[in-house]
PDB file of C-alpha atoms in Angstrom:
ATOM      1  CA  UNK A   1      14.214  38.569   0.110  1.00  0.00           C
ATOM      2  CA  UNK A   2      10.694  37.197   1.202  1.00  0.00           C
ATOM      3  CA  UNK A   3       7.733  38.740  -1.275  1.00  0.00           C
ATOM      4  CA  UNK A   4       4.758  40.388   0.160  1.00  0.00           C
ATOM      5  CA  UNK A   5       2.370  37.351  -0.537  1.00  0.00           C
ATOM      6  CA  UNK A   6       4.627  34.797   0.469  1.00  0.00           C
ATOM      7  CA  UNK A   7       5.068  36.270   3.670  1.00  0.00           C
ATOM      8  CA  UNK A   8       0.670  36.182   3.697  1.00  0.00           C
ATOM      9  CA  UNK A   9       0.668  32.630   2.898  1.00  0.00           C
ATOM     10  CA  UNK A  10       3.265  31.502   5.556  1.00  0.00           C
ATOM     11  CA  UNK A  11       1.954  33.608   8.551  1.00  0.00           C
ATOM     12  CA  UNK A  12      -2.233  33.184   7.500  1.00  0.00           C
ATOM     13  CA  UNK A  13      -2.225  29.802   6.155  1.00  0.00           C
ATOM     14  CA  UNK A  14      -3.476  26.679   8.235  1.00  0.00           C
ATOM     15  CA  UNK A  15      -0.556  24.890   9.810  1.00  0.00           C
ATOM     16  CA  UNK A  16      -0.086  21.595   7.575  1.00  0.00           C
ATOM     17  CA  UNK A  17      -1.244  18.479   8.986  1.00  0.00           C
ATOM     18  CA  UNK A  18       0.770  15.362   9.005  1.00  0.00           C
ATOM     19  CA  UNK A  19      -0.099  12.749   6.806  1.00  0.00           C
ATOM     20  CA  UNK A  20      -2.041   9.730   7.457  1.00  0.00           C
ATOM     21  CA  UNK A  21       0.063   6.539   7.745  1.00  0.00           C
ATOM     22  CA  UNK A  22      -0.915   3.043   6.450  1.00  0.00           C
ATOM     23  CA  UNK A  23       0.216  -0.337   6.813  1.00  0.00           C
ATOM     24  CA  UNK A  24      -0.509  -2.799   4.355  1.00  0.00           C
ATOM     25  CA  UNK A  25      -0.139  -6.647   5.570  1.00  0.00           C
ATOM     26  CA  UNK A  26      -0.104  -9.864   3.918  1.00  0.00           C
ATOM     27  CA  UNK A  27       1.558 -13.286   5.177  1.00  0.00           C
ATOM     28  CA  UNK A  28       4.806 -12.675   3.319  1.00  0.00           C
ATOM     29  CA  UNK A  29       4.920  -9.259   2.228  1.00  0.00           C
ATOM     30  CA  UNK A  30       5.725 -10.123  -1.268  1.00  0.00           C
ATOM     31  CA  UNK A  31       2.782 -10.009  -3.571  1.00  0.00           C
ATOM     32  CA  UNK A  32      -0.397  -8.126  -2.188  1.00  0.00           C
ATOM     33  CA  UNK A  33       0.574  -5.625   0.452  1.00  0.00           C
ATOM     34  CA  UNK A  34       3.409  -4.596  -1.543  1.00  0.00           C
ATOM     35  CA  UNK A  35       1.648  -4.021  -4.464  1.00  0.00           C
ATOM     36  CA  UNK A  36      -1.198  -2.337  -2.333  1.00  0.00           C
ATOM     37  CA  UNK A  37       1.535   0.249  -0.810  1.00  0.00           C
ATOM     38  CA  UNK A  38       3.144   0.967  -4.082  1.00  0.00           C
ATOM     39  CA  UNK A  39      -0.687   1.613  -5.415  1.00  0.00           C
ATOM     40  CA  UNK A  40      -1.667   4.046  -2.389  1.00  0.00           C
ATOM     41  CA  UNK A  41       1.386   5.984  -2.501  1.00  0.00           C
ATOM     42  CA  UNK A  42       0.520   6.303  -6.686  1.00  0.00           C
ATOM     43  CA  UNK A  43      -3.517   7.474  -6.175  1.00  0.00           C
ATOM     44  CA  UNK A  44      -2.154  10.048  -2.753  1.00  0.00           C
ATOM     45  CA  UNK A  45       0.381  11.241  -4.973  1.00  0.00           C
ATOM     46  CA  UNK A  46       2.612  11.133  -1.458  1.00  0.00           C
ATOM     47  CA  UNK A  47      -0.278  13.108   0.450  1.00  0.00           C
ATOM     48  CA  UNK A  48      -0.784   8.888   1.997  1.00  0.00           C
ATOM     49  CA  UNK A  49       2.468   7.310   4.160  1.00  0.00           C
ATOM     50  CA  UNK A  50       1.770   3.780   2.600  1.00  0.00           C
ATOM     51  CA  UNK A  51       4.081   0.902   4.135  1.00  0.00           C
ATOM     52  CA  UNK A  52       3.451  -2.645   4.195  1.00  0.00           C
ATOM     53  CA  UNK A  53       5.336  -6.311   6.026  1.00  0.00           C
ATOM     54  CA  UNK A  54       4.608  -9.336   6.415  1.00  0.00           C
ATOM     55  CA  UNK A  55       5.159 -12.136   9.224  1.00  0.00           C
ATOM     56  CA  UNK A  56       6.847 -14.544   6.925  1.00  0.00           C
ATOM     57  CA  UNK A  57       8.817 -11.897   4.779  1.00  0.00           C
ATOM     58  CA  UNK A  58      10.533 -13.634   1.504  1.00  0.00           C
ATOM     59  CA  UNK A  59      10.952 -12.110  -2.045  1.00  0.00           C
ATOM     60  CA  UNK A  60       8.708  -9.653  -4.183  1.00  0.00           C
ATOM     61  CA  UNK A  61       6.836 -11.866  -6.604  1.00  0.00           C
ATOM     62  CA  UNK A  62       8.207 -11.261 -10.262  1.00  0.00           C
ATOM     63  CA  UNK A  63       4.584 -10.759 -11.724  1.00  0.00           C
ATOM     64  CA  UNK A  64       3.391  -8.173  -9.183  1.00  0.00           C
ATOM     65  CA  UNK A  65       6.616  -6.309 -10.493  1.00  0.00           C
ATOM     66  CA  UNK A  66       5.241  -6.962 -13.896  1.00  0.00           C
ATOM     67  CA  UNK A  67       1.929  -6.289 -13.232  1.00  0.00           C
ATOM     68  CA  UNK A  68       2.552  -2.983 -11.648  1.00  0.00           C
ATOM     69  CA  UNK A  69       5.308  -1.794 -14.543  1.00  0.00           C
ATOM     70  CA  UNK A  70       2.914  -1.938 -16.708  1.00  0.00           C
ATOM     71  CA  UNK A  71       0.865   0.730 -15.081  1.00  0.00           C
ATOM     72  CA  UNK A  72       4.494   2.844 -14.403  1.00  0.00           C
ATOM     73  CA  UNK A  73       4.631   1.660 -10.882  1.00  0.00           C
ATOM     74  CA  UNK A  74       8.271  -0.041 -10.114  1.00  0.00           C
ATOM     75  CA  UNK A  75       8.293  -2.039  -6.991  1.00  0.00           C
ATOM     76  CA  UNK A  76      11.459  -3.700  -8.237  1.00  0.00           C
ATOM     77  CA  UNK A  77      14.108  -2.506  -5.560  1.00  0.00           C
ATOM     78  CA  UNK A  78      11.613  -2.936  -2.682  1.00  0.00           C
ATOM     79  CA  UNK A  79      11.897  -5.195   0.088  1.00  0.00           C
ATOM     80  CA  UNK A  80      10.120  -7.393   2.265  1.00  0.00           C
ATOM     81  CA  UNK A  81      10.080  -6.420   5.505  1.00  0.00           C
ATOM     82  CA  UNK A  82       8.994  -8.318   8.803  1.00  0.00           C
ATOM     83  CA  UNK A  83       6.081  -6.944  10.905  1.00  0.00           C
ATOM     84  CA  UNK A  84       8.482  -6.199  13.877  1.00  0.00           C
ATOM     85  CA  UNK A  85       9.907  -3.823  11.273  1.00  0.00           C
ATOM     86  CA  UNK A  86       7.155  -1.255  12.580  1.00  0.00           C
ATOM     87  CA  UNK A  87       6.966  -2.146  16.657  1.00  0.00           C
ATOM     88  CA  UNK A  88       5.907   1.025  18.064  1.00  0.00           C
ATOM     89  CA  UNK A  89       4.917   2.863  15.259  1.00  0.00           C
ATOM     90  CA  UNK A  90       1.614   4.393  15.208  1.00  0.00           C
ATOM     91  CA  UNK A  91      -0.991   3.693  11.924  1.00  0.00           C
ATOM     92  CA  UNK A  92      -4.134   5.487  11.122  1.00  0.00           C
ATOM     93  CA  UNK A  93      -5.041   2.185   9.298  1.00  0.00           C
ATOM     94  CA  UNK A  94      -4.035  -0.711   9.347  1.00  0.00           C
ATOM     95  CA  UNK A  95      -4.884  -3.459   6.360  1.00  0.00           C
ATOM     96  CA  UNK A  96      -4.837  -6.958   6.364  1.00  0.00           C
ATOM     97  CA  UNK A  97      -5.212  -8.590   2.593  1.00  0.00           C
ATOM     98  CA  UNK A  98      -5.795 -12.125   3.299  1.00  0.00           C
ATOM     99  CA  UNK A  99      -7.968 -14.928   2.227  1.00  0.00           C
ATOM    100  CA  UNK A 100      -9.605 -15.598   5.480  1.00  0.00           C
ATOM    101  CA  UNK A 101     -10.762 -19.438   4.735  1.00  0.00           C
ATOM    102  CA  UNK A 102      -7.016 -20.015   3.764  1.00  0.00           C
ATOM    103  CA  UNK A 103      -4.658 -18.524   6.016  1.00  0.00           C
ATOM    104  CA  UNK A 104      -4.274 -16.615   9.186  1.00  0.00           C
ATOM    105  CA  UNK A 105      -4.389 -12.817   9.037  1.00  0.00           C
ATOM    106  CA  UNK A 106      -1.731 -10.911   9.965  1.00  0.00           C
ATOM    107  CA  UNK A 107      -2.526  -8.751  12.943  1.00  0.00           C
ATOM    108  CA  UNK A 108      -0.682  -5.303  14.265  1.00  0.00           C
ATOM    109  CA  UNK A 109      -1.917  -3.676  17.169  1.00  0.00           C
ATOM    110  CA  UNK A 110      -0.822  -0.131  16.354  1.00  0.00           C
ATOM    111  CA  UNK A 111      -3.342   1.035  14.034  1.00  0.00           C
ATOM    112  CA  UNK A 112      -6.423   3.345  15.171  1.00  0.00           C
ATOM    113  CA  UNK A 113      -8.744   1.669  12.441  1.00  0.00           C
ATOM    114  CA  UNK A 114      -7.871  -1.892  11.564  1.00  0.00           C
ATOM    115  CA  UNK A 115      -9.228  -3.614   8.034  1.00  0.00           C
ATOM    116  CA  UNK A 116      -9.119  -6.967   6.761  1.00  0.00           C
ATOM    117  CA  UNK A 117      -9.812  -7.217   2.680  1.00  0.00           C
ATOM    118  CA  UNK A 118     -10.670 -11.093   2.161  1.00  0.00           C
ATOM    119  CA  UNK A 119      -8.185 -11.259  -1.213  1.00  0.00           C
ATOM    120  CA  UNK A 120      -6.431 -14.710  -2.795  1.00  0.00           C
ATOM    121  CA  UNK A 121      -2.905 -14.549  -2.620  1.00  0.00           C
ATOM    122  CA  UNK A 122      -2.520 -14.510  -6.998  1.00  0.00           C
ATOM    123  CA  UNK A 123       0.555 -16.016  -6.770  1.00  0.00           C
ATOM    124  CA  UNK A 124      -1.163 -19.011  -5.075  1.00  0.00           C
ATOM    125  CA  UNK A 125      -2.057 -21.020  -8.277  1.00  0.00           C
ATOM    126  CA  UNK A 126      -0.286 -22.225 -11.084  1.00  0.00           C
ATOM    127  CA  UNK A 127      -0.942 -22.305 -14.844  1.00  0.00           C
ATOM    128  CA  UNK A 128       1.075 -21.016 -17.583  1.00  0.00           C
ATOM    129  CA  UNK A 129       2.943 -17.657 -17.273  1.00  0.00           C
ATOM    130  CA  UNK A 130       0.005 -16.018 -19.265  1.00  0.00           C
ATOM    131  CA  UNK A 131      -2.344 -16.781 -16.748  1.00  0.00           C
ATOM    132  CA  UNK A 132      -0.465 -15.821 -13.922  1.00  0.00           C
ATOM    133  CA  UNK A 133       0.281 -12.372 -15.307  1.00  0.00           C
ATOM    134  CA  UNK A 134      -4.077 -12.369 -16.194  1.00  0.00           C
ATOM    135  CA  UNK A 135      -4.092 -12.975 -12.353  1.00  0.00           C
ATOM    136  CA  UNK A 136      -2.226 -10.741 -11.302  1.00  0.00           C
ATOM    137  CA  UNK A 137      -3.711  -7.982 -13.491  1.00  0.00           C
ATOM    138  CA  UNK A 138      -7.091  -9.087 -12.171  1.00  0.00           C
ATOM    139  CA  UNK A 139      -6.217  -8.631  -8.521  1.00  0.00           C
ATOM    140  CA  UNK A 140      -4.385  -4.987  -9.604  1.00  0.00           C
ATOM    141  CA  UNK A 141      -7.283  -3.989 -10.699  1.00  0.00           C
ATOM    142  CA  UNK A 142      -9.702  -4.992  -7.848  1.00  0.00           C
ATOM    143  CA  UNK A 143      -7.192  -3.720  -5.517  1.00  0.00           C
ATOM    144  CA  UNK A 144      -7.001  -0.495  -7.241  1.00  0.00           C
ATOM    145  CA  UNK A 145     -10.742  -0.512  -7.056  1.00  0.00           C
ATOM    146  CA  UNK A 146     -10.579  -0.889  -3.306  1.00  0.00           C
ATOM    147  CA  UNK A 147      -8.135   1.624  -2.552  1.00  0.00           C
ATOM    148  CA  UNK A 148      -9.725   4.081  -3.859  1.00  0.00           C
ATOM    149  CA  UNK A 149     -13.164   3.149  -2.841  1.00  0.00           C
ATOM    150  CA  UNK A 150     -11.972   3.127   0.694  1.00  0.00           C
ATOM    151  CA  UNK A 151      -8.340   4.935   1.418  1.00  0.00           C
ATOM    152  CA  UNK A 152      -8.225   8.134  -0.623  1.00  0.00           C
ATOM    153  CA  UNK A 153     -10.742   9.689   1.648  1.00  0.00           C
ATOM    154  CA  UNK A 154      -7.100   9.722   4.133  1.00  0.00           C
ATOM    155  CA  UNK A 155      -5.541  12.536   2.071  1.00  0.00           C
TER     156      UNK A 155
END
């Protein structure tokens, strides 16, 4: 049996809208747009579609795993995925994270508003394990920063 004021709710309230879709890219889809999509779909609390590929797909970088556990994100069972993963799909944004002086963006024509974010792959230097994780926490942290500067406006 239906109540009084759920039956208000269902026939007065605003038909839902769908949510806003974004697609994170980055050259191999293992360190920054992965970490960027598991971040969105965190700050949205799932009110933000966040997906993300990569041209060159390989494997998930073991610190951006770290980095993000320690926040109580787990990106462990993701997977790379190739760009022609999403052919046909529609975006409302579409993000390329890329170093521009150092390698070619990754471009997908489906998205209504297209960024590029000009950040280092972290998992492009070396140095001790210590220092990669610093990295890594570094680039969280200014990626969070960006997100949420320019994304959560979506939800």
């Amino acid at each position: 049996m239906i109540h009084l004021l759920d039956f208000i709710k269902i026939v007065f309230m605003e038909p839902e809208q769908p949510k806003k879709r974004v697609l994170f890219l980055s050259k191999h889809n293992a360190t920054r747009s992965q970490m960027a999509e598991a971040l969105l779909k965190d700050f949205s609390e799932g009110k933000i579609d966040a997906f993300s590929a990569g041209p060159e797909p390989t494997t998930i970088n073991d610190f951006a795993v770290l980095s993000l556990q320690e926040i109580g994100i787990d990106i462990s069972h993701n997977h790379p995925k190739p760009i022609e993963f999403f052919a046909g799909q529609n975006f409302d944004v579409v993000v390329s994270l890329c170093a521009q002086s150092t390698e070619q963006c990754p471009t997908f024509l489906g998205g209504k508003q297209s960024l590029v974010w000009n950040f280092a792959n972290p998992a492009d230097s070396g140095g001790s394990d210590e220092e990669k994780l610093r990295r890594f926490r570094d680039f969280r942290d200014a990626l969070s920063q960006k997100i949420q500067a320019e994304l959560m406006h979506l939800r």
